[in-house]
Short mmCIF file of C-alpha atoms in Angstrom, two decimals:
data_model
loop_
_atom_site.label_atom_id
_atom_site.label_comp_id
_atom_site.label_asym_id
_atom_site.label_seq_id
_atom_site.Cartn_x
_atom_site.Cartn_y
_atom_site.Cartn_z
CA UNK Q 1 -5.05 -7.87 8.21
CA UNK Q 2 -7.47 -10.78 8.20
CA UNK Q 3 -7.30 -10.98 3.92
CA UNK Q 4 -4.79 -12.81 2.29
CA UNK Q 5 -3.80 -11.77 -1.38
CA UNK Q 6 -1.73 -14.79 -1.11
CA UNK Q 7 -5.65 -16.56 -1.13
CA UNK Q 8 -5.68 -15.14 -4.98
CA UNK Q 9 -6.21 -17.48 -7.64
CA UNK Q 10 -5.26 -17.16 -11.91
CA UNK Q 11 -9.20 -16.59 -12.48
CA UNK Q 12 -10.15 -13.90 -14.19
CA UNK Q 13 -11.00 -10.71 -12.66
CA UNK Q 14 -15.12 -9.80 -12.57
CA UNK Q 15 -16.04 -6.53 -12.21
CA UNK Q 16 -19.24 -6.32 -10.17
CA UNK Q 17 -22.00 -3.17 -10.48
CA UNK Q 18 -22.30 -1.28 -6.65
CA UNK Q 19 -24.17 1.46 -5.50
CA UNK Q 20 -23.23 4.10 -2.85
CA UNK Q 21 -25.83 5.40 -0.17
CA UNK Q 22 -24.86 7.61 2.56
CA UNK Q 23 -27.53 7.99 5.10
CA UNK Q 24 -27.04 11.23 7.20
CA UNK Q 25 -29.35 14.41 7.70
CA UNK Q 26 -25.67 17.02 7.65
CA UNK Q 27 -23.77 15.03 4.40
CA UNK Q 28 -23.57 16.58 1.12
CA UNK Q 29 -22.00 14.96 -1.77
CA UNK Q 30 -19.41 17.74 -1.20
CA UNK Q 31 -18.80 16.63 2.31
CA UNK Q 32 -19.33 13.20 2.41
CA UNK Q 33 -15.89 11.84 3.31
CA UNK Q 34 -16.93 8.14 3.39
CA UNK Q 35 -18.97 7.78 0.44
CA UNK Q 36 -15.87 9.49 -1.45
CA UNK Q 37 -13.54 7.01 0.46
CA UNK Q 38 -16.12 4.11 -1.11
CA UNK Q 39 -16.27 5.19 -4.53
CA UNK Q 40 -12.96 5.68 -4.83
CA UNK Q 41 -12.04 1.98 -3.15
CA UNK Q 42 -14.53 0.35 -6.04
CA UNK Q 43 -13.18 2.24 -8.47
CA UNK Q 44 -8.95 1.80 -7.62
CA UNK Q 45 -10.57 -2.25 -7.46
CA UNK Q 46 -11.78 -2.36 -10.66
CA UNK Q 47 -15.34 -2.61 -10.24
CA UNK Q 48 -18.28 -0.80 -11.27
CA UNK Q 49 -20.13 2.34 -9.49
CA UNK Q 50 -23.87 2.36 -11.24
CA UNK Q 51 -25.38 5.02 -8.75
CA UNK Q 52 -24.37 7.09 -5.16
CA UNK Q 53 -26.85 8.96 -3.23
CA UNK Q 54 -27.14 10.56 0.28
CA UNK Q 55 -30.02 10.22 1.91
CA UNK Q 56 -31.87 11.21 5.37
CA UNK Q 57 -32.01 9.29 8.66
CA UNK Q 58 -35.74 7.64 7.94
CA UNK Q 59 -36.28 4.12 7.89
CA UNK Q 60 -38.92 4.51 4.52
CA UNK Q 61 -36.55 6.52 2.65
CA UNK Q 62 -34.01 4.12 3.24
CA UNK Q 63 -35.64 1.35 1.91
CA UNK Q 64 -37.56 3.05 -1.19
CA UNK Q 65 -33.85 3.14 -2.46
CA UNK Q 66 -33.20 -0.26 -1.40
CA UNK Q 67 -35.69 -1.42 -3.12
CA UNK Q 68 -35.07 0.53 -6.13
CA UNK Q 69 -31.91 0.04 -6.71
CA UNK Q 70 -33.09 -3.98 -5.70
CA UNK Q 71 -34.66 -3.90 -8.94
CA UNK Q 72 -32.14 -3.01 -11.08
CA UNK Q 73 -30.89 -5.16 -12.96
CA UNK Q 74 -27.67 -3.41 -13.54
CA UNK Q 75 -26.86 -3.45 -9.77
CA UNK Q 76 -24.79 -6.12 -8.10
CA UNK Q 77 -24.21 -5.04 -4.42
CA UNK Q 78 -25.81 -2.37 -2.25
CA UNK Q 79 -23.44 -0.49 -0.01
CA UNK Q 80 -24.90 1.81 2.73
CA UNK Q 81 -22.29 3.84 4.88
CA UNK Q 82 -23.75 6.03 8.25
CA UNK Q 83 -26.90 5.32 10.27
CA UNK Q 84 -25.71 2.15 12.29
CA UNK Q 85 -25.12 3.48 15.84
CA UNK Q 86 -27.54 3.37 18.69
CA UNK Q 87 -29.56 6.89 18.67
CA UNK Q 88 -33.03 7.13 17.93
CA UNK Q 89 -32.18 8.63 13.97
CA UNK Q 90 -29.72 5.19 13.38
CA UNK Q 91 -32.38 3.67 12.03
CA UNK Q 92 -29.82 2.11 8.72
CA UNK Q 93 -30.20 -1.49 10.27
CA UNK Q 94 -33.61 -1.43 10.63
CA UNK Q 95 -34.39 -0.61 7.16
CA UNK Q 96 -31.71 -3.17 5.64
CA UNK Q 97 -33.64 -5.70 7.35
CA UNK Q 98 -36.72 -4.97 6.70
CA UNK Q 99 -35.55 -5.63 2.44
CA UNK Q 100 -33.07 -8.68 3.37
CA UNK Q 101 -34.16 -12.12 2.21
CA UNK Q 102 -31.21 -13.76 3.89
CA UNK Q 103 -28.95 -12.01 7.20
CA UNK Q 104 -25.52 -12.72 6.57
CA UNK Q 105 -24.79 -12.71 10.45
CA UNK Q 106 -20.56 -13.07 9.90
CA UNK Q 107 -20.09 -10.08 8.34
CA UNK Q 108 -21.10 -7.95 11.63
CA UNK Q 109 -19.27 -10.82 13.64
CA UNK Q 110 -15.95 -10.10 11.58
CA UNK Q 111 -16.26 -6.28 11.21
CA UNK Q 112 -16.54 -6.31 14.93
CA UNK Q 113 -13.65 -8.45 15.44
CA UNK Q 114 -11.52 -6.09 13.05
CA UNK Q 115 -12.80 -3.48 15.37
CA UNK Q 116 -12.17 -4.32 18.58
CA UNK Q 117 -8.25 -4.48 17.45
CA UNK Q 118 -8.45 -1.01 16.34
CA UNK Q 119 -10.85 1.20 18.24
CA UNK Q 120 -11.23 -1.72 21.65
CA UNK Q 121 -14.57 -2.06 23.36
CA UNK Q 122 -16.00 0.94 21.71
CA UNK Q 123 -17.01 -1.42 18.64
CA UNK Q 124 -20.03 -2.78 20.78
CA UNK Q 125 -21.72 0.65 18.96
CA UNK Q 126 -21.46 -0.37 15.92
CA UNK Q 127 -24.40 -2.58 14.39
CA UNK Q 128 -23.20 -2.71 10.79
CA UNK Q 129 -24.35 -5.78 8.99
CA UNK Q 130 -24.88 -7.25 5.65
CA UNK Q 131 -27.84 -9.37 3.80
CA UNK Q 132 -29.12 -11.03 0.33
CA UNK Q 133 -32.72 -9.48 -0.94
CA UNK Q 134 -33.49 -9.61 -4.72
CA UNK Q 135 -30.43 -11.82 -6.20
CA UNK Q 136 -27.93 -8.36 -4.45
CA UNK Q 137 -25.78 -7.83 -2.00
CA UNK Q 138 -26.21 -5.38 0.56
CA UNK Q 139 -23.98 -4.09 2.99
CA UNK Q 140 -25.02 -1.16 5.98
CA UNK Q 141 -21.25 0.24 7.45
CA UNK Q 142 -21.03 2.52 9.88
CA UNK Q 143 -20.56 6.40 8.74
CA UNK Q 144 -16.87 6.89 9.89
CA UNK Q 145 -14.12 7.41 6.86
CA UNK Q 146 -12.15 4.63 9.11
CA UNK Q 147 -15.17 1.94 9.23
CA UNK Q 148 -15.67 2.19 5.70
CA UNK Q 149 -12.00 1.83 5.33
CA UNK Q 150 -11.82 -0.92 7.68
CA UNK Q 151 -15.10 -2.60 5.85
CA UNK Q 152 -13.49 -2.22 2.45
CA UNK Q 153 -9.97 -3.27 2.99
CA UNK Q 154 -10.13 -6.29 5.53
CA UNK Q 155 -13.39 -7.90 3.72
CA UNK Q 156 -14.75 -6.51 0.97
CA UNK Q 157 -12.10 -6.37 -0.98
CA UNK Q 158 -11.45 -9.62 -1.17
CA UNK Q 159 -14.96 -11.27 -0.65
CA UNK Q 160 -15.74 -9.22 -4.21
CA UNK Q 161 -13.01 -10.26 -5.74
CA UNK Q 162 -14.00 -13.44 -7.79
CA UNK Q 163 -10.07 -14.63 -7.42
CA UNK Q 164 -10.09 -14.84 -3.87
CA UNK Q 165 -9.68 -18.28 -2.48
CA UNK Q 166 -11.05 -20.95 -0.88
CA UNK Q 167 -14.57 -18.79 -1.66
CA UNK Q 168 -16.09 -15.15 -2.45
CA UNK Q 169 -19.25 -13.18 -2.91
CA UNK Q 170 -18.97 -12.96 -6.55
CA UNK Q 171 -19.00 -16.53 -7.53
CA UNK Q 172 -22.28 -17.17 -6.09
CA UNK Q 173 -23.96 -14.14 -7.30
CA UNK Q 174 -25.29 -15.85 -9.94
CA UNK Q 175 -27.22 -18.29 -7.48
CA UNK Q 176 -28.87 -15.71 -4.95
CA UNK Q 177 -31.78 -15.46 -6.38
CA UNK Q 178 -32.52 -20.15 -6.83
CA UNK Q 179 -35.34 -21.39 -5.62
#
């Protein structure tokens, strides 16, 4: 495991606000094993789920939501989950990038890494990655229950977590958006 809880200061737990969008054209909400396996991670951490939806494979829908859910002000950090691979409908990436201010380029280089030691060289297929746009967080995971799990319990967890030492996501949250 890459985390440390050992890495966890006396601060004060902060809750942060996240929002859940699957992108698949088969998913329901009543089928939608990683979405389930996201909501219930934020919730068993302590944070806050503001909205999930499941969308389509199409780059504009994608990031009409995005951009939505950019807006609100009530909304921390953006996790997507499915649309990351290499086939013509993967198009996930493509529309997190077209919203991000700011590429946060370690995030695919570590979820890779945590990868390879679990699934080898088929982790070259996955093209998750992460960004800042609009003073948020967003974060595009691959659609598999075991990414997500992967995503969630080696680095999110902890780069949410405001107690997490040396550094985190949450404690410069406030400062996305300077100019």
């Amino acid at each position: 495991m890459i985390g440390d809880r050992d890495n966890m200061s006396s601060r004060e737990f902060i809750p942060v606000h996240i929002a859940v969008l699957t992108v698949s054209d088969t998913r329901t909400l009543s089928d939608d094993k990683s979405g389930d396996l996201l909501v219930e991670r934020i919730n068993k951490a302590g944070h806050i789920l503001v909205d999930r939806k499941i969308t389509k494979d199409n780059k504009d829908g994608i990031v009409s939501i995005l951009n939505k859910w950019l807006e609100l002000g009530s909304t921390d950090v953006i996790l997507t989950t499915g649309g990351t691979g290499l086939t013509g409908r993967d198009v996930t990436v493509e529309a997190h990038r077209a919203v991000y201010e700011k590429e946060i380029d370690a995030f695919g280089t570590l979820f890779t890494n945590i990868s390879v030691s679990k699934i080898g060289t088929s982790a070259v297929q996955s093209r998750a990655c992460a960004g800042v746009a609009g003073g948020k967080f967003l974060f595009a995971l691959p659609g598999s229950p075991s990414a997500c799990k992967d995503a969630w319990d080696e680095i999110l967890i902890f780069q949410l977590d405001y107690r997490n030492k040396p550094c985190n996501f949450v404690e410069i949250l406030p400062r996305l958006s300077e100019r």
